[in-house]
Amino acid sequence: MQSLYWVLTWACHRKCAHCYDDRFRPYVRAALTDVVAKGQRAYEAVLANLPDDMSWTDAAGVRQPTLIVLAGGELLIDGVRDELFYPVLDAIRRRWPDAPPRLSMQTTGDILEPDHIDAMLARGVTTIAIASIDDYHVGMKGERKFRFMDKIRTMMAAKGVGEVSLGGGKSEKLKSPDPATRSRSGEPNFLFFGAQEDLWIGELWPRGRAWANGLSNAGYDTNFCARWSGGKNFLKMHQPGSEIAIEPDGSVYPCCLKTKAPLGSLAEERLVDILDSVSGLPSIQALNAGDPEGMGLEAGWSRETFKTRSTALDGKGREVSNACLGCDRFFEQHLGAELKALRASRLEKRKAAQAAL
């Protein structure tokens, strides 16, 4: 795969109004231990069931290492950092000692400390993404986000970590002010992004608290499926544009938004077996083409039917139309059951094969 987006835990020190999943929130005491344990129980199996060859071929025909993006929640909070995040980094190095994937991590950055940077760099992290540069995160509204960015830049410069641009930034304030601090090829780097038009996603996914709070302004013409982090090309292992999303328990999804049901679980089976199994479904092929509107054609859903099913009332009572909503309805009425049956069949065959040994 070109990229894996792996959410290690739901635990976070924030409960942002725009978050795409309401499971991202603070957990305390026993609840924190329990939620972190979900990731602890699954990560060794997840790593074992990922491909031995963690690379992809770019447009020039050159093999490139797969990018694993590790995220939360917040990976640097007490109870997650030493208990789950660092052990996963160590396990990744053991899993691919000779041809390791590239490692990126996401953090809000407000609890980032110099010793965290040291620990991550020592464990192979090459990119630190500061993912809170928007007006939704507490303390970042207006000009305050730019003062915060300067603080991060100073901290990173002291560690020899240069800045790169996510791309698409319209404001000069979102770009590195000093060419001397910009990242050089092959060196560790950091970047800023957030939920705003010129730094990532202004419309917000129709998911989680963003949906409940009526913050998603994505219309039907906003095709998240065909964008990066959407479903397009997720089946094309080792090719450009291939990406999957993984939840703490190992559940696999074709997009970071997450469909209404997983394709399977890496805690149980190999990624290649899961993708090979689901790839024959016409609806999955439509997602892979970035065409969610076409996913129900074989099941009798015309494009007009899909569009009609893509409308719902959000938490503010607004009528919103978006293809992700139509995808949700199709999963609920058809595809979820198909994927569940395929999963059961794969596991039964695997059980029979193991019993025959």
mmCIF file of C-alpha atoms in Angstrom:
data_model
loop_
_atom_site.group_PDB
_atom_site.id
_atom_site.type_symbol
_atom_site.label_atom_id
_atom_site.label_comp_id
_atom_site.label_asym_id
_atom_site.label_seq_id
_atom_site.Cartn_x
_atom_site.Cartn_y
_atom_site.Cartn_z
ATOM 1 C CA MET A 1 0.000 0.000 0.000
ATOM 2 C CA GLN A 2 1.072 3.577 -0.484
ATOM 3 C CA SER A 3 -0.325 4.479 2.923
ATOM 4 C CA LEU A 4 -1.932 2.978 6.015
ATOM 5 C CA TYR A 5 -3.876 5.217 8.381
ATOM 6 C CA TRP A 6 -3.851 3.424 11.730
ATOM 7 C CA VAL A 7 -5.817 4.786 14.667
ATOM 8 C CA LEU A 8 -4.164 3.183 17.691
ATOM 9 C CA THR A 9 -6.611 4.407 20.319
ATOM 10 C CA TRP A 10 -9.779 6.422 20.862
ATOM 11 C CA ALA A 11 -8.278 8.088 23.941
ATOM 12 C CA CYS A 12 -7.799 11.838 23.601
ATOM 13 C CA HIS A 13 -7.426 14.754 25.971
ATOM 14 C CA ARG A 14 -9.947 16.733 23.911
ATOM 15 C CA LYS A 15 -13.581 16.397 22.860
ATOM 16 C CA CYS A 16 -13.617 18.689 19.841
ATOM 17 C CA ALA A 17 -16.954 19.758 18.390
ATOM 18 C CA HIS A 18 -15.825 18.998 14.825
ATOM 19 C CA CYS A 19 -14.399 15.498 15.396
ATOM 20 C CA TYR A 20 -15.426 12.840 12.887
ATOM 21 C CA ASP A 21 -15.880 10.142 15.552
ATOM 22 C CA ASP A 22 -17.428 10.652 18.971
ATOM 23 C CA ARG A 23 -15.308 7.823 20.401
ATOM 24 C CA PHE A 24 -12.365 10.241 20.381
ATOM 25 C CA ARG A 25 -12.660 11.794 23.843
ATOM 26 C CA PRO A 26 -11.104 11.823 27.313
ATOM 27 C CA TYR A 27 -11.112 8.558 29.266
ATOM 28 C CA VAL A 28 -9.996 8.380 32.888
ATOM 29 C CA ARG A 29 -8.753 5.731 35.304
ATOM 30 C CA ALA A 30 -10.212 2.267 34.506
ATOM 31 C CA ALA A 31 -11.934 3.547 31.363
ATOM 32 C CA LEU A 32 -8.584 4.754 29.992
ATOM 33 C CA THR A 33 -6.940 1.428 30.800
ATOM 34 C CA ASP A 34 -9.751 -0.435 29.045
ATOM 35 C CA VAL A 35 -9.758 1.673 25.873
ATOM 36 C CA VAL A 36 -5.967 1.506 25.538
ATOM 37 C CA ALA A 37 -6.101 -2.260 26.082
ATOM 38 C CA LYS A 38 -8.102 -2.641 22.866
ATOM 39 C CA GLY A 39 -5.131 -1.399 20.892
ATOM 40 C CA GLN A 40 -2.654 -3.355 23.012
ATOM 41 C CA ARG A 41 -4.452 -6.628 22.346
ATOM 42 C CA ALA A 42 -4.592 -6.139 18.583
ATOM 43 C CA TYR A 43 -1.404 -4.475 17.380
ATOM 44 C CA GLU A 44 0.886 -7.527 17.190
ATOM 45 C CA ALA A 45 -1.699 -9.410 15.103
ATOM 46 C CA VAL A 46 -2.276 -6.347 12.907
ATOM 47 C CA LEU A 47 1.439 -6.118 12.151
ATOM 48 C CA ALA A 48 1.711 -9.847 11.454
ATOM 49 C CA ASN A 49 -1.186 -9.681 8.983
ATOM 50 C CA LEU A 50 0.160 -6.731 7.011
ATOM 51 C CA PRO A 51 2.236 -7.545 3.882
ATOM 52 C CA ASP A 52 5.875 -8.551 4.216
ATOM 53 C CA ASP A 53 6.577 -6.160 1.339
ATOM 54 C CA MET A 54 5.684 -2.721 2.633
ATOM 55 C CA SER A 55 6.282 -0.740 -0.549
ATOM 56 C CA TRP A 56 4.522 0.655 -3.607
ATOM 57 C CA THR A 57 5.556 1.653 -7.119
ATOM 58 C CA ASP A 58 5.344 5.322 -8.043
ATOM 59 C CA ALA A 59 4.448 6.766 -11.473
ATOM 60 C CA ALA A 60 8.097 6.584 -12.529
ATOM 61 C CA GLY A 61 8.268 2.876 -11.714
ATOM 62 C CA VAL A 62 10.384 3.382 -8.609
ATOM 63 C CA ARG A 63 9.624 1.382 -5.473
ATOM 64 C CA GLN A 64 8.852 3.560 -2.471
ATOM 65 C CA PRO A 65 8.355 2.562 1.184
ATOM 66 C CA THR A 66 4.801 2.424 2.472
ATOM 67 C CA LEU A 67 3.801 5.280 4.756
ATOM 68 C CA ILE A 68 2.234 4.220 8.057
ATOM 69 C CA VAL A 69 0.392 7.108 9.676
ATOM 70 C CA LEU A 70 -0.123 6.467 13.394
ATOM 71 C CA ALA A 71 -2.863 8.509 15.002
ATOM 72 C CA GLY A 72 -5.344 8.746 17.830
ATOM 73 C CA GLY A 73 -6.947 10.230 19.726
ATOM 74 C CA GLU A 74 -3.798 11.640 21.143
ATOM 75 C CA LEU A 75 -0.790 9.331 21.200
ATOM 76 C CA LEU A 76 1.301 11.459 23.563
ATOM 77 C CA ILE A 77 -0.968 11.586 26.604
ATOM 78 C CA ASP A 78 -0.105 9.719 29.788
ATOM 79 C CA GLY A 79 -1.512 6.213 29.670
ATOM 80 C CA VAL A 80 -1.110 5.944 25.884
ATOM 81 C CA ARG A 81 2.414 7.108 25.081
ATOM 82 C CA ASP A 82 4.488 4.513 26.984
ATOM 83 C CA GLU A 83 1.788 1.860 27.175
ATOM 84 C CA LEU A 84 0.837 1.688 23.480
ATOM 85 C CA PHE A 85 2.427 4.215 21.109
ATOM 86 C CA TYR A 86 6.111 3.552 21.800
ATOM 87 C CA PRO A 87 5.624 -0.243 21.946
ATOM 88 C CA VAL A 88 3.931 -0.144 18.523
ATOM 89 C CA LEU A 89 6.867 1.838 17.093
ATOM 90 C CA ASP A 90 9.291 -0.742 18.520
ATOM 91 C CA ALA A 91 7.186 -3.603 17.116
ATOM 92 C CA ILE A 92 7.154 -2.033 13.645
ATOM 93 C CA ARG A 93 10.953 -1.974 13.612
ATOM 94 C CA ARG A 94 11.032 -5.647 14.599
ATOM 95 C CA ARG A 95 8.464 -6.569 11.933
ATOM 96 C CA TRP A 96 10.363 -4.971 9.025
ATOM 97 C CA PRO A 97 14.026 -4.715 10.116
ATOM 98 C CA ASP A 98 15.546 -4.601 6.628
ATOM 99 C CA ALA A 99 13.035 -2.613 4.533
ATOM 100 C CA PRO A 100 11.013 -0.576 7.030
ATOM 101 C CA PRO A 101 7.997 1.552 6.114
ATOM 102 C CA ARG A 102 8.081 5.316 6.577
ATOM 103 C CA LEU A 103 6.512 6.373 9.860
ATOM 104 C CA SER A 104 4.391 9.443 10.456
ATOM 105 C CA MET A 105 2.426 10.338 13.553
ATOM 106 C CA GLN A 106 -0.341 12.831 14.222
ATOM 107 C CA THR A 107 -0.700 14.933 17.352
ATOM 108 C CA THR A 108 -2.538 18.063 18.372
ATOM 109 C CA GLY A 109 0.875 19.367 19.420
ATOM 110 C CA ASP A 110 -0.278 21.188 22.537
ATOM 111 C CA ILE A 111 1.254 18.576 24.844
ATOM 112 C CA LEU A 112 4.307 17.904 22.676
ATOM 113 C CA GLU A 113 7.582 18.057 24.630
ATOM 114 C CA PRO A 114 11.225 17.914 23.449
ATOM 115 C CA ASP A 115 11.713 14.484 25.017
ATOM 116 C CA HIS A 116 8.738 13.176 23.024
ATOM 117 C CA ILE A 117 10.476 14.279 19.831
ATOM 118 C CA ASP A 118 13.675 12.516 20.900
ATOM 119 C CA ALA A 119 11.811 9.305 21.693
ATOM 120 C CA MET A 120 9.935 9.303 18.385
ATOM 121 C CA LEU A 121 12.975 10.028 16.249
ATOM 122 C CA ALA A 122 14.911 7.273 18.016
ATOM 123 C CA ARG A 123 12.138 4.846 17.113
ATOM 124 C CA GLY A 124 12.052 5.705 13.425
ATOM 125 C CA VAL A 125 9.366 8.379 13.120
ATOM 126 C CA THR A 126 10.277 10.664 10.220
ATOM 127 C CA THR A 127 7.222 12.952 10.086
ATOM 128 C CA ILE A 128 5.357 14.644 12.933
ATOM 129 C CA ALA A 129 2.042 16.110 11.814
ATOM 130 C CA ILE A 130 0.563 18.865 13.984
ATOM 131 C CA ALA A 131 -3.126 18.369 13.261
ATOM 132 C CA SER A 132 -4.822 21.165 15.211
ATOM 133 C CA ILE A 133 -4.385 24.264 13.067
ATOM 134 C CA ASP A 134 -7.989 25.395 12.787
ATOM 135 C CA ASP A 135 -10.547 27.417 14.703
ATOM 136 C CA TYR A 136 -12.234 24.338 16.220
ATOM 137 C CA HIS A 137 -9.449 23.268 18.570
ATOM 138 C CA VAL A 138 -9.548 25.118 21.887
ATOM 139 C CA GLY A 139 -6.856 27.764 22.048
ATOM 140 C CA MET A 140 -6.314 27.897 18.282
ATOM 141 C CA LYS A 141 -8.933 30.369 17.139
ATOM 142 C CA GLY A 142 -7.859 33.336 15.081
ATOM 143 C CA GLU A 143 -4.315 34.595 15.501
ATOM 144 C CA ARG A 144 -3.574 32.268 18.420
ATOM 145 C CA LYS A 145 -2.918 29.357 16.071
ATOM 146 C CA PHE A 146 -0.075 31.302 14.441
ATOM 147 C CA ARG A 147 1.617 31.990 17.774
ATOM 148 C CA PHE A 148 1.305 28.291 18.556
ATOM 149 C CA MET A 149 2.905 27.428 15.213
ATOM 150 C CA ASP A 150 5.900 29.628 16.014
ATOM 151 C CA LYS A 151 6.320 27.817 19.341
ATOM 152 C CA ILE A 152 6.326 24.439 17.559
ATOM 153 C CA ARG A 153 8.784 25.696 14.952
ATOM 154 C CA THR A 154 11.209 26.767 17.665
ATOM 155 C CA MET A 155 10.952 23.387 19.396
ATOM 156 C CA MET A 156 11.461 21.474 16.155
ATOM 157 C CA ALA A 157 14.418 23.609 15.048
ATOM 158 C CA ALA A 158 16.213 22.784 18.295
ATOM 159 C CA LYS A 159 15.905 19.091 17.381
ATOM 160 C CA GLY A 160 16.965 19.501 13.755
ATOM 161 C CA VAL A 161 13.484 18.720 12.429
ATOM 162 C CA GLY A 162 12.622 20.788 9.341
ATOM 163 C CA GLU A 163 9.241 21.961 8.132
ATOM 164 C CA VAL A 164 7.369 20.802 5.041
ATOM 165 C CA SER A 165 4.119 22.107 3.607
ATOM 166 C CA LEU A 166 1.029 19.933 3.348
ATOM 167 C CA GLY A 167 0.217 21.776 0.141
ATOM 168 C CA GLY A 168 -2.667 24.025 -0.746
ATOM 169 C CA GLY A 169 -1.924 26.613 1.915
ATOM 170 C CA LYS A 170 -3.287 29.992 0.847
ATOM 171 C CA SER A 171 -2.019 32.094 3.724
ATOM 172 C CA GLU A 172 1.650 33.018 4.007
ATOM 173 C CA LYS A 173 1.256 32.556 7.764
ATOM 174 C CA LEU A 174 0.754 28.847 7.176
ATOM 175 C CA LYS A 175 4.113 28.469 5.472
ATOM 176 C CA SER A 176 7.539 28.284 7.024
ATOM 177 C CA PRO A 177 8.727 31.899 7.447
ATOM 178 C CA ASP A 178 12.406 30.998 7.322
ATOM 179 C CA PRO A 179 13.863 28.928 4.436
ATOM 180 C CA ALA A 180 16.609 27.786 6.826
ATOM 181 C CA THR A 181 14.039 25.838 8.889
ATOM 182 C CA ARG A 182 12.540 23.971 5.947
ATOM 183 C CA SER A 183 13.113 20.258 5.716
ATOM 184 C CA ARG A 184 15.888 18.865 3.548
ATOM 185 C CA SER A 185 15.514 15.587 1.709
ATOM 186 C CA GLY A 186 15.985 12.518 3.888
ATOM 187 C CA GLU A 187 15.761 14.405 7.171
ATOM 188 C CA PRO A 188 12.979 14.190 9.783
ATOM 189 C CA ASN A 189 10.250 16.729 9.187
ATOM 190 C CA PHE A 190 7.055 18.170 10.580
ATOM 191 C CA LEU A 191 4.007 19.805 9.073
ATOM 192 C CA PHE A 192 0.866 21.638 10.098
ATOM 193 C CA PHE A 193 -2.691 20.928 9.053
ATOM 194 C CA GLY A 194 -6.219 21.308 10.320
ATOM 195 C CA ALA A 195 -9.883 21.440 9.405
ATOM 196 C CA GLN A 196 -10.007 24.541 7.245
ATOM 197 C CA GLU A 197 -10.146 25.162 3.513
ATOM 198 C CA ASP A 198 -6.500 26.040 3.035
ATOM 199 C CA LEU A 199 -5.008 23.366 5.288
ATOM 200 C CA TRP A 200 -7.000 20.204 4.640
ATOM 201 C CA ILE A 201 -10.763 19.901 4.760
ATOM 202 C CA GLY A 202 -13.078 22.853 5.142
ATOM 203 C CA GLU A 203 -16.378 21.058 4.523
ATOM 204 C CA LEU A 204 -15.895 18.495 7.336
ATOM 205 C CA TRP A 205 -16.925 14.882 6.996
ATOM 206 C CA PRO A 206 -20.609 14.117 7.742
ATOM 207 C CA ARG A 207 -19.565 12.016 10.702
ATOM 208 C CA GLY A 208 -19.402 11.977 14.496
ATOM 209 C CA ARG A 209 -19.673 15.228 16.432
ATOM 210 C CA ALA A 210 -19.251 17.266 13.246
ATOM 211 C CA TRP A 211 -22.533 15.748 12.087
ATOM 212 C CA ALA A 212 -24.250 15.916 15.465
ATOM 213 C CA ASN A 213 -23.287 19.587 15.844
ATOM 214 C CA GLY A 214 -24.340 20.539 12.330
ATOM 215 C CA LEU A 215 -20.840 21.562 11.236
ATOM 216 C CA SER A 216 -20.518 19.621 7.972
ATOM 217 C CA ASN A 217 -21.218 21.790 4.932
ATOM 218 C CA ALA A 218 -20.285 19.139 2.385
ATOM 219 C CA GLY A 219 -22.918 18.952 -0.336
ATOM 220 C CA TYR A 220 -23.685 16.176 -2.786
ATOM 221 C CA ASP A 221 -21.086 17.504 -5.197
ATOM 222 C CA THR A 222 -18.392 16.983 -2.521
ATOM 223 C CA ASN A 223 -17.091 13.522 -3.344
ATOM 224 C CA PHE A 224 -14.932 12.564 -0.365
ATOM 225 C CA CYS A 225 -14.638 9.050 -1.828
ATOM 226 C CA ALA A 226 -12.518 10.291 -4.724
ATOM 227 C CA ARG A 227 -10.203 12.349 -2.514
ATOM 228 C CA TRP A 228 -7.121 11.259 -0.633
ATOM 229 C CA SER A 229 -8.316 9.485 2.548
ATOM 230 C CA GLY A 230 -11.379 8.337 0.611
ATOM 231 C CA GLY A 231 -12.023 4.950 -0.951
ATOM 232 C CA LYS A 232 -10.536 5.516 -4.390
ATOM 233 C CA ASN A 233 -7.800 2.993 -5.299
ATOM 234 C CA PHE A 234 -7.790 1.268 -1.908
ATOM 235 C CA LEU A 235 -7.763 -2.142 -3.637
ATOM 236 C CA LYS A 236 -4.667 -1.354 -5.702
ATOM 237 C CA MET A 237 -2.026 -2.750 -3.394
ATOM 238 C CA HIS A 238 1.516 -1.564 -4.192
ATOM 239 C CA GLN A 239 0.167 1.114 -6.571
ATOM 240 C CA PRO A 240 -0.192 4.918 -6.257
ATOM 241 C CA GLY A 241 -3.221 6.068 -4.306
ATOM 242 C CA SER A 242 -3.698 2.849 -2.348
ATOM 243 C CA GLU A 243 -4.640 3.468 1.273
ATOM 244 C CA ILE A 244 -6.672 1.735 3.964
ATOM 245 C CA ALA A 245 -7.737 2.756 7.458
ATOM 246 C CA ILE A 246 -7.319 0.578 10.557
ATOM 247 C CA GLU A 247 -9.118 0.932 13.894
ATOM 248 C CA PRO A 248 -7.643 0.037 17.312
ATOM 249 C CA ASP A 249 -9.180 -3.459 17.274
ATOM 250 C CA GLY A 250 -7.791 -4.211 13.801
ATOM 251 C CA SER A 251 -10.949 -3.478 11.808
ATOM 252 C CA VAL A 252 -10.121 -2.454 8.213
ATOM 253 C CA TYR A 253 -11.956 0.197 6.206
ATOM 254 C CA PRO A 254 -11.635 1.475 2.628
ATOM 255 C CA CYS A 255 -11.530 5.104 3.777
ATOM 256 C CA CYS A 256 -10.599 7.210 6.778
ATOM 257 C CA LEU A 257 -14.213 8.371 7.107
ATOM 258 C CA LYS A 258 -15.081 4.732 7.790
ATOM 259 C CA THR A 259 -17.950 2.932 6.129
ATOM 260 C CA LYS A 260 -20.834 1.560 8.173
ATOM 261 C CA ALA A 261 -19.161 -1.851 8.430
ATOM 262 C CA PRO A 262 -15.513 -2.958 8.171
ATOM 263 C CA LEU A 263 -14.152 -5.063 5.349
ATOM 264 C CA GLY A 264 -12.633 -7.448 7.882
ATOM 265 C CA SER A 265 -10.201 -7.482 10.777
ATOM 266 C CA LEU A 266 -6.414 -7.611 10.746
ATOM 267 C CA ALA A 267 -6.602 -9.130 14.200
ATOM 268 C CA GLU A 268 -7.957 -12.257 12.468
ATOM 269 C CA GLU A 269 -6.676 -12.404 8.867
ATOM 270 C CA ARG A 270 -4.130 -11.113 6.396
ATOM 271 C CA LEU A 271 -4.841 -7.860 4.590
ATOM 272 C CA VAL A 272 -4.293 -9.458 1.190
ATOM 273 C CA ASP A 273 -6.887 -12.150 1.941
ATOM 274 C CA ILE A 274 -9.458 -9.574 3.021
ATOM 275 C CA LEU A 275 -8.965 -7.373 -0.043
ATOM 276 C CA ASP A 276 -8.928 -10.327 -2.449
ATOM 277 C CA SER A 277 -12.194 -11.575 -0.962
ATOM 278 C CA VAL A 278 -14.147 -8.309 -1.150
ATOM 279 C CA SER A 279 -12.721 -7.144 -4.481
ATOM 280 C CA GLY A 280 -15.231 -9.206 -6.455
ATOM 281 C CA LEU A 281 -18.209 -7.264 -5.139
ATOM 282 C CA PRO A 282 -19.471 -4.658 -7.662
ATOM 283 C CA SER A 283 -20.220 -2.213 -4.855
ATOM 284 C CA ILE A 284 -16.636 -2.469 -3.585
ATOM 285 C CA GLN A 285 -15.361 -1.924 -7.120
ATOM 286 C CA ALA A 286 -17.430 1.283 -7.261
ATOM 287 C CA LEU A 287 -15.835 2.525 -4.046
ATOM 288 C CA ASN A 288 -12.419 1.652 -5.420
ATOM 289 C CA ALA A 289 -13.259 3.777 -8.483
ATOM 290 C CA GLY A 290 -14.221 6.713 -6.256
ATOM 291 C CA ASP A 291 -17.815 6.395 -7.508
ATOM 292 C CA PRO A 292 -20.045 5.849 -4.465
ATOM 293 C CA GLU A 293 -23.106 6.740 -6.506
ATOM 294 C CA GLY A 294 -22.520 3.599 -8.573
ATOM 295 C CA MET A 295 -22.158 1.182 -5.680
ATOM 296 C CA GLY A 296 -25.802 0.063 -5.707
ATOM 297 C CA LEU A 297 -26.298 -0.424 -9.440
ATOM 298 C CA GLU A 298 -25.970 -4.221 -9.282
ATOM 299 C CA ALA A 299 -28.409 -4.332 -6.358
ATOM 300 C CA GLY A 300 -31.107 -2.347 -8.141
ATOM 301 C CA TRP A 301 -30.224 1.093 -6.828
ATOM 302 C CA SER A 302 -30.121 3.531 -9.730
ATOM 303 C CA ARG A 303 -27.944 6.599 -9.426
ATOM 304 C CA GLU A 304 -31.082 8.609 -8.776
ATOM 305 C CA THR A 305 -32.096 6.171 -6.008
ATOM 306 C CA PHE A 306 -28.660 6.515 -4.402
ATOM 307 C CA LYS A 307 -28.916 10.306 -4.554
ATOM 308 C CA THR A 308 -32.361 10.205 -2.939
ATOM 309 C CA ARG A 309 -30.998 8.022 -0.111
ATOM 310 C CA SER A 310 -28.103 10.448 0.415
ATOM 311 C CA THR A 311 -30.131 13.029 2.318
ATOM 312 C CA ALA A 312 -30.576 13.206 6.088
ATOM 313 C CA LEU A 313 -31.165 15.665 8.919
ATOM 314 C CA ASP A 314 -28.073 16.558 10.929
ATOM 315 C CA GLY A 315 -27.946 17.365 14.628
ATOM 316 C CA LYS A 316 -29.175 20.895 13.995
ATOM 317 C CA GLY A 317 -32.132 19.672 11.954
ATOM 318 C CA ARG A 318 -30.626 20.822 8.668
ATOM 319 C CA GLU A 319 -31.312 18.718 5.600
ATOM 320 C CA VAL A 320 -27.905 17.709 4.258
ATOM 321 C CA SER A 321 -27.155 15.781 1.087
ATOM 322 C CA ASN A 322 -23.827 13.965 0.702
ATOM 323 C CA ALA A 323 -22.744 10.742 -0.999
ATOM 324 C CA CYS A 324 -21.268 9.437 2.275
ATOM 325 C CA LEU A 325 -24.829 9.324 3.634
ATOM 326 C CA GLY A 326 -25.983 7.272 0.656
ATOM 327 C CA CYS A 327 -23.044 4.932 1.205
ATOM 328 C CA ASP A 328 -24.138 4.532 4.823
ATOM 329 C CA ARG A 329 -27.675 3.593 3.776
ATOM 330 C CA PHE A 330 -26.415 1.079 1.203
ATOM 331 C CA PHE A 331 -24.134 -0.554 3.774
ATOM 332 C CA GLU A 332 -27.011 -0.768 6.249
ATOM 333 C CA GLN A 333 -29.445 -2.293 3.753
ATOM 334 C CA HIS A 334 -27.158 -4.456 1.616
ATOM 335 C CA LEU A 335 -23.378 -4.401 1.762
ATOM 336 C CA GLY A 336 -22.895 -4.823 5.501
ATOM 337 C CA ALA A 337 -24.558 -8.228 5.428
ATOM 338 C CA GLU A 338 -22.540 -9.297 2.355
ATOM 339 C CA LEU A 339 -19.255 -8.351 4.015
ATOM 340 C CA LYS A 340 -20.254 -10.172 7.214
ATOM 341 C CA ALA A 341 -21.034 -13.332 5.243
ATOM 342 C CA LEU A 342 -17.737 -13.148 3.339
ATOM 343 C CA ARG A 343 -15.839 -12.700 6.575
ATOM 344 C CA ALA A 344 -17.550 -15.711 8.158
ATOM 345 C CA SER A 345 -16.765 -17.815 5.074
ATOM 346 C CA ARG A 346 -13.094 -16.809 5.106
ATOM 347 C CA LEU A 347 -12.720 -17.589 8.788
ATOM 348 C CA GLU A 348 -14.445 -20.960 8.389
ATOM 349 C CA LYS A 349 -12.092 -21.922 5.550
ATOM 350 C CA ARG A 350 -9.117 -20.787 7.611
ATOM 351 C CA LYS A 351 -10.291 -22.846 10.576
ATOM 352 C CA ALA A 352 -10.717 -25.928 8.379
ATOM 353 C CA ALA A 353 -7.251 -25.454 6.847
ATOM 354 C CA GLN A 354 -5.641 -25.174 10.283
ATOM 355 C CA ALA A 355 -7.482 -28.283 11.490
ATOM 356 C CA ALA A 356 -6.162 -30.234 8.511
ATOM 357 C CA LEU A 357 -2.524 -29.516 9.404
#
